[in-house]
mmCIF file with all atom_site columns, C-alpha atoms in Angstrom:
data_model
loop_
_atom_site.group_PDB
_atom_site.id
_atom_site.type_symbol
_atom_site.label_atom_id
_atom_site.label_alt_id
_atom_site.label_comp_id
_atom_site.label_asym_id
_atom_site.label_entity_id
_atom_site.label_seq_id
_atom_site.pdbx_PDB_ins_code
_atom_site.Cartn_x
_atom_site.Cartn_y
_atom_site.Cartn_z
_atom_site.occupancy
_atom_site.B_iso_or_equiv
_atom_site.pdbx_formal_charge
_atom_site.auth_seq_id
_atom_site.auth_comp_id
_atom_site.auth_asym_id
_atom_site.auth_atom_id
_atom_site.pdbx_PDB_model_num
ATOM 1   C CA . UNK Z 1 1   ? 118.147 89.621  78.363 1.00 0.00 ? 6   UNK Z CA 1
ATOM 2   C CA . UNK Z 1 2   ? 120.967 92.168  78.251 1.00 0.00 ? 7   UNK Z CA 1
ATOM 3   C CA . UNK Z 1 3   ? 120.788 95.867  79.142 1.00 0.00 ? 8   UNK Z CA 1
ATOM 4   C CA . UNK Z 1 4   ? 122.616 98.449  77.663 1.00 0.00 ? 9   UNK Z CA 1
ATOM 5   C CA . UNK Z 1 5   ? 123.623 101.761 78.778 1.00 0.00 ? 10  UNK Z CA 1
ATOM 6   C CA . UNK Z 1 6   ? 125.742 104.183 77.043 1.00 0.00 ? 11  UNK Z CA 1
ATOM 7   C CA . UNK Z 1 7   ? 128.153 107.059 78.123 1.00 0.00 ? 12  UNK Z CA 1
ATOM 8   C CA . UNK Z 1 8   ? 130.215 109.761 77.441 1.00 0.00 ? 13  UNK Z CA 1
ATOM 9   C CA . UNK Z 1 9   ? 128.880 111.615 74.915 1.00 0.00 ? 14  UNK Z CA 1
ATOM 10  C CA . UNK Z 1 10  ? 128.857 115.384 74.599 1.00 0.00 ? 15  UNK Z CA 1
ATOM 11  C CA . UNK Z 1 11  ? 129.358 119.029 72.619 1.00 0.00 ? 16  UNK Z CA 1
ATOM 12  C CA . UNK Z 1 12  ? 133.252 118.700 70.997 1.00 0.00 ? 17  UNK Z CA 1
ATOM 13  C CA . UNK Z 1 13  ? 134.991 121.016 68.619 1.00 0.00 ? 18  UNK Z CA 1
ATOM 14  C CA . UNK Z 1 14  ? 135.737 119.624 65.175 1.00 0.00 ? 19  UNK Z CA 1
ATOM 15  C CA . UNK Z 1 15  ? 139.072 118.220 65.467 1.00 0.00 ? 20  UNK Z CA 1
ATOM 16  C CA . UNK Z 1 16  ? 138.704 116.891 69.133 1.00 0.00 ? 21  UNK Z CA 1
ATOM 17  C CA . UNK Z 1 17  ? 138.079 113.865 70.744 1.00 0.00 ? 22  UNK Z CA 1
ATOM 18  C CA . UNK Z 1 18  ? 135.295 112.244 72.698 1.00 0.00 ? 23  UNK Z CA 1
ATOM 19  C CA . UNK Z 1 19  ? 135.049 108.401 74.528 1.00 0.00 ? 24  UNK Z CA 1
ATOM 20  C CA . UNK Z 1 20  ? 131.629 106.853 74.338 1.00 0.00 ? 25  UNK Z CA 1
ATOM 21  C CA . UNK Z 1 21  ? 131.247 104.008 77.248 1.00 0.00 ? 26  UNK Z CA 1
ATOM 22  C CA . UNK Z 1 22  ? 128.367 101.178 76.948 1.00 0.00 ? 27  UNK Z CA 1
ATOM 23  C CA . UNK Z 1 23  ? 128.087 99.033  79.953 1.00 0.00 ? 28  UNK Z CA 1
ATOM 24  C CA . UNK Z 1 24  ? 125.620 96.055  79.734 1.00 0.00 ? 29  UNK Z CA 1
ATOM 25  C CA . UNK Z 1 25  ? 124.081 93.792  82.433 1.00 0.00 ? 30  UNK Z CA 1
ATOM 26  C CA . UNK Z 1 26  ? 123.542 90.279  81.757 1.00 0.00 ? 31  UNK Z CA 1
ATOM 27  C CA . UNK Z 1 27  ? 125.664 87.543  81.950 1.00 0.00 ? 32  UNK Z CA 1
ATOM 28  C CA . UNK Z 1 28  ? 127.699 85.813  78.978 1.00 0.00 ? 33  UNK Z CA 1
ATOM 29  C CA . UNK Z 1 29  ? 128.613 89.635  77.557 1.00 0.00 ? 34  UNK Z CA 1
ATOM 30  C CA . UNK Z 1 30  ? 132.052 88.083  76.047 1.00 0.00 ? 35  UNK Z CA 1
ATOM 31  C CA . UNK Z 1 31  ? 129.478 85.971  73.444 1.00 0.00 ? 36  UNK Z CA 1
ATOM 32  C CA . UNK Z 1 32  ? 127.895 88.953  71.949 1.00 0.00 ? 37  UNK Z CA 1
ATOM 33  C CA . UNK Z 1 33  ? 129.432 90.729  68.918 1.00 0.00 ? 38  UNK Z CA 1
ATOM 34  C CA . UNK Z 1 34  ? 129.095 94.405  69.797 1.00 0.00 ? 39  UNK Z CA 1
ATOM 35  C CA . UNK Z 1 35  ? 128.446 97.063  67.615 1.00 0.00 ? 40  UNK Z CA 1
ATOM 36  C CA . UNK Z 1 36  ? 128.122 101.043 67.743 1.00 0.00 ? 41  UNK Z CA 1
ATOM 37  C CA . UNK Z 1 37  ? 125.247 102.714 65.477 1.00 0.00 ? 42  UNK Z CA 1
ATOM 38  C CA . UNK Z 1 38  ? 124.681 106.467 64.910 1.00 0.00 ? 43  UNK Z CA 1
ATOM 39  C CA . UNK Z 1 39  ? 121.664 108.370 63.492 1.00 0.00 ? 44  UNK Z CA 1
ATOM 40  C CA . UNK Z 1 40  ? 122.054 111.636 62.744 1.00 0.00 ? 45  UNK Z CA 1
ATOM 41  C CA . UNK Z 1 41  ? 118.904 114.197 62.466 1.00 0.00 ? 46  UNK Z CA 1
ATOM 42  C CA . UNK Z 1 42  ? 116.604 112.813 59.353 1.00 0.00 ? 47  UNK Z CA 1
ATOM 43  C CA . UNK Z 1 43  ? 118.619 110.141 58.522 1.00 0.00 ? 48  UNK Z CA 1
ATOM 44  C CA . UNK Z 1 44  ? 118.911 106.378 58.876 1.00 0.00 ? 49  UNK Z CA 1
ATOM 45  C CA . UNK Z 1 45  ? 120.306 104.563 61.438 1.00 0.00 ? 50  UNK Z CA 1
ATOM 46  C CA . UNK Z 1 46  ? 123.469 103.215 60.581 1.00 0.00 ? 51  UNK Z CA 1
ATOM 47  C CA . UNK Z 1 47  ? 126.607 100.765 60.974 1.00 0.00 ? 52  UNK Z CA 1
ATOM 48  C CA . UNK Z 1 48  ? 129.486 102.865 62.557 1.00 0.00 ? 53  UNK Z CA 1
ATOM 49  C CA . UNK Z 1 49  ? 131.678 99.551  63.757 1.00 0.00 ? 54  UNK Z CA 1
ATOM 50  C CA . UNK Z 1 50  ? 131.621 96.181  65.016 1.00 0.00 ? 55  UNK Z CA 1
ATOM 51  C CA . UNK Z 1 51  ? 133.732 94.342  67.494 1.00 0.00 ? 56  UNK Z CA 1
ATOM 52  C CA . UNK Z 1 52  ? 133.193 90.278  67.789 1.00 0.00 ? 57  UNK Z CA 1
ATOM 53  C CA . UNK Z 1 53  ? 133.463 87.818  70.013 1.00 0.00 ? 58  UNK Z CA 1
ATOM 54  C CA . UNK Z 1 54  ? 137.085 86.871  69.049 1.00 0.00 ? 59  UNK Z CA 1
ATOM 55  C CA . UNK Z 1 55  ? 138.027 90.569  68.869 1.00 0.00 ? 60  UNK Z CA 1
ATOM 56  C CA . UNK Z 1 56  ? 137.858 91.371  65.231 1.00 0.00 ? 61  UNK Z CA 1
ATOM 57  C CA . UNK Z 1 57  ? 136.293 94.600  64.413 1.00 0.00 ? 62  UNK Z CA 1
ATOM 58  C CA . UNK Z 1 58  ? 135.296 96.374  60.984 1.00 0.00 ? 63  UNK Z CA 1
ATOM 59  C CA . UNK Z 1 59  ? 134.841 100.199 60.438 1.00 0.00 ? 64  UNK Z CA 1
ATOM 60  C CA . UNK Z 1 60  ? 132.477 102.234 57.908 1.00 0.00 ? 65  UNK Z CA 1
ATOM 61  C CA . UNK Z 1 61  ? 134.798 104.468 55.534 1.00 0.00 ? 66  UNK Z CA 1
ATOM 62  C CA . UNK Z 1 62  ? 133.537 107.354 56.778 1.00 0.00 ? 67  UNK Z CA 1
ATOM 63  C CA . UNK Z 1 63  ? 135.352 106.535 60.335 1.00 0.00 ? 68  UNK Z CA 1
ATOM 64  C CA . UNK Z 1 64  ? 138.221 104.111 59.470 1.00 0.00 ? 69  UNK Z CA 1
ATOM 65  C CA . UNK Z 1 65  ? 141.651 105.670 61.099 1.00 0.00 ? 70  UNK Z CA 1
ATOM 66  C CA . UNK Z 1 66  ? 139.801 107.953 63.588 1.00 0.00 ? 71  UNK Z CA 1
ATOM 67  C CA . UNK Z 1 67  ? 137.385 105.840 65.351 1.00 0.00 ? 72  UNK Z CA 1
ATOM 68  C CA . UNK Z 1 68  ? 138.590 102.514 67.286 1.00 0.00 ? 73  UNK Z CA 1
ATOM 69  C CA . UNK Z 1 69  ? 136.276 100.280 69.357 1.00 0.00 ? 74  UNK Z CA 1
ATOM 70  C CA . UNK Z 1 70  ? 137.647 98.169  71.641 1.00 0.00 ? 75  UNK Z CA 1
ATOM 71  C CA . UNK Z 1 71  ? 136.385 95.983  74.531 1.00 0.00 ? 76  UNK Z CA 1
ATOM 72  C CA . UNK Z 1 72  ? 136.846 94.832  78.293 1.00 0.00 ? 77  UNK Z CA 1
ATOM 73  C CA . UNK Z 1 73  ? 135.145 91.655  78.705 1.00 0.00 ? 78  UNK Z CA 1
ATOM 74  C CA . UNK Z 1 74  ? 136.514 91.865  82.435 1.00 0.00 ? 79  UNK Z CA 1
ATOM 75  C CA . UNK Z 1 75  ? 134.019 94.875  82.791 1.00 0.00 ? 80  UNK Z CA 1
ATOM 76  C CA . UNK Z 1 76  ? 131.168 93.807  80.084 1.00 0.00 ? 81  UNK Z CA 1
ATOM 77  C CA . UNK Z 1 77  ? 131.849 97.094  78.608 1.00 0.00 ? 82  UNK Z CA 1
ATOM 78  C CA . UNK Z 1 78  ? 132.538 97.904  75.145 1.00 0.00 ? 83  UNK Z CA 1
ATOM 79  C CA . UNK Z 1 79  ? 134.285 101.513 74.345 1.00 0.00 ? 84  UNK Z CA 1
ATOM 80  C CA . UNK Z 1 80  ? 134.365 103.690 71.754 1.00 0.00 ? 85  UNK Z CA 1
ATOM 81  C CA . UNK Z 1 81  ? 137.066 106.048 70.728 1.00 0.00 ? 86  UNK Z CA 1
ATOM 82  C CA . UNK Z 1 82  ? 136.590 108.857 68.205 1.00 0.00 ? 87  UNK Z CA 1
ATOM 83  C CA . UNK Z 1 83  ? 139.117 111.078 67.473 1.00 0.00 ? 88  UNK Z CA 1
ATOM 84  C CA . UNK Z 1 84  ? 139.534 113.855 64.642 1.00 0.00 ? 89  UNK Z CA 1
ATOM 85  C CA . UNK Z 1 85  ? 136.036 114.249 65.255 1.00 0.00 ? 90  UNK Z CA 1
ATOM 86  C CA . UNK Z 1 86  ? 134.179 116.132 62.246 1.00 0.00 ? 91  UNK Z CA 1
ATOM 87  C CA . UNK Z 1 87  ? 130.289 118.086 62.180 1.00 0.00 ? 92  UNK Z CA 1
ATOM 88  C CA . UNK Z 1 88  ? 129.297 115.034 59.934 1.00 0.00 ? 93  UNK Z CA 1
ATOM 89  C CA . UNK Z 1 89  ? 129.551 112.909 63.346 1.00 0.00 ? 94  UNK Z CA 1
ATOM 90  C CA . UNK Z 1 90  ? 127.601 114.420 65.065 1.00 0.00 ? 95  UNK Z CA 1
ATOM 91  C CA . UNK Z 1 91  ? 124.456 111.857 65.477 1.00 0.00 ? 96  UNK Z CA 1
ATOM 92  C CA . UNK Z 1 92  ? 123.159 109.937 68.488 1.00 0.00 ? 97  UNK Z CA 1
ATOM 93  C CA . UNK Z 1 93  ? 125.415 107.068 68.979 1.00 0.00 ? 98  UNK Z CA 1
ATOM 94  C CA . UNK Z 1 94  ? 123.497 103.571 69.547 1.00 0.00 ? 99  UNK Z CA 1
ATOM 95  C CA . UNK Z 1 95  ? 125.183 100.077 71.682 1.00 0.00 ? 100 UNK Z CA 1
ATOM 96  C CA . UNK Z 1 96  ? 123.922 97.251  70.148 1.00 0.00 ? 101 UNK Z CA 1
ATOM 97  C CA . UNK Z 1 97  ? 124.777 93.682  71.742 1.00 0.00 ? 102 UNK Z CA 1
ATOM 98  C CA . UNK Z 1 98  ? 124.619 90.770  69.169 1.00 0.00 ? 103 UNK Z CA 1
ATOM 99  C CA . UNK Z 1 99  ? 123.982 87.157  69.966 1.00 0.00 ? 104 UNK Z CA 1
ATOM 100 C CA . UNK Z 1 100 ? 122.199 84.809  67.254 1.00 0.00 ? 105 UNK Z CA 1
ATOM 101 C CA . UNK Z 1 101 ? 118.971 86.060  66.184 1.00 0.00 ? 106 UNK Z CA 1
ATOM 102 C CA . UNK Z 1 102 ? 118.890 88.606  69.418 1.00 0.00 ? 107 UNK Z CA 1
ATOM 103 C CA . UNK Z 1 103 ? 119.695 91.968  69.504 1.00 0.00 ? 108 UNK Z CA 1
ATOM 104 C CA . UNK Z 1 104 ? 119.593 94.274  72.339 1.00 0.00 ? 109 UNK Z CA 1
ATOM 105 C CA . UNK Z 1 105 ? 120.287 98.502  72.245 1.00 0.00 ? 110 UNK Z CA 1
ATOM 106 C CA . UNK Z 1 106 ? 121.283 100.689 74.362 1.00 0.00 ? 111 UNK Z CA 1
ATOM 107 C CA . UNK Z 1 107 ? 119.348 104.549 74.698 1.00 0.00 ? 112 UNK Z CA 1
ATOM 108 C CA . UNK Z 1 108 ? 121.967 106.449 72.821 1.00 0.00 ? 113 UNK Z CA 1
ATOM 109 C CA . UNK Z 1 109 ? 124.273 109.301 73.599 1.00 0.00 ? 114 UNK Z CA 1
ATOM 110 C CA . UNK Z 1 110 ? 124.225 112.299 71.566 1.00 0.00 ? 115 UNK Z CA 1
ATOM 111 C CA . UNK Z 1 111 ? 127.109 113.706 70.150 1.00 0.00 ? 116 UNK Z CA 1
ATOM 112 C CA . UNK Z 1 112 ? 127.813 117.166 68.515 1.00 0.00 ? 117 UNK Z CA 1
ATOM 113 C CA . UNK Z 1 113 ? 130.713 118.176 66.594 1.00 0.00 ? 118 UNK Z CA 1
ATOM 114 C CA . UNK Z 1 114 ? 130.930 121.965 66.415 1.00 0.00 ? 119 UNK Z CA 1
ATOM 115 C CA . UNK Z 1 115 ? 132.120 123.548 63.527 1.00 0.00 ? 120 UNK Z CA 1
#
């Protein structure tokens, strides 16, 4: 069983910056591909980025050369960094923790991108 709690989210200008945070409990975190989901107000949930268990990651178009996750195994924490932000991003922002056939999400952290 893994818990996942997410941080850092907030009201940003479009252009700025924001650092989401998801900490998870549970033992064997460095096993889990990790992945950050958004849903933004009547859509779907979707597939923002993904970070493995060897360190690769993969980035929707809509966020490749502005967003970068990253990971601290040390910490089981797995970060988020979004920069050039735009009103488009603005969504709740999801953990997931990926192991097998489980997966495990975090409450979400809302973030809004003013215009």
């Amino acid at each position: 069983q893994v818990q996942l709690v997410e941080s850092g989210g907030g009201l940003v200008q479009a252009g700025g910056s924001l650092r989401l945070s998801c900490v998870a409990s549970g033992s064997a975190f460095s096993a889990y591909a990790m992945s950050w989901f958004r849903q933004a107000p009547g859509k779907q949930r979707e597939l923002v980025t993904t970070i493995t268990s060897g360190g690769t990651t993969n980035y929707a178009d809509s966020v490749k050369g502005r967003f970068t996750i990253s990971r601290d195994n040390a910490k089981n924490t797995v970060y988020l960094q979004m920069d050039s932000l735009k009103p488009e991003d603005t969504a709740v922002y999801y953990c997931n923790a990926a192991r097998n056939m489980f997966h495990y999400w975090g409450r979400g952290t809302q973030v809004t991108v003013s215009s």
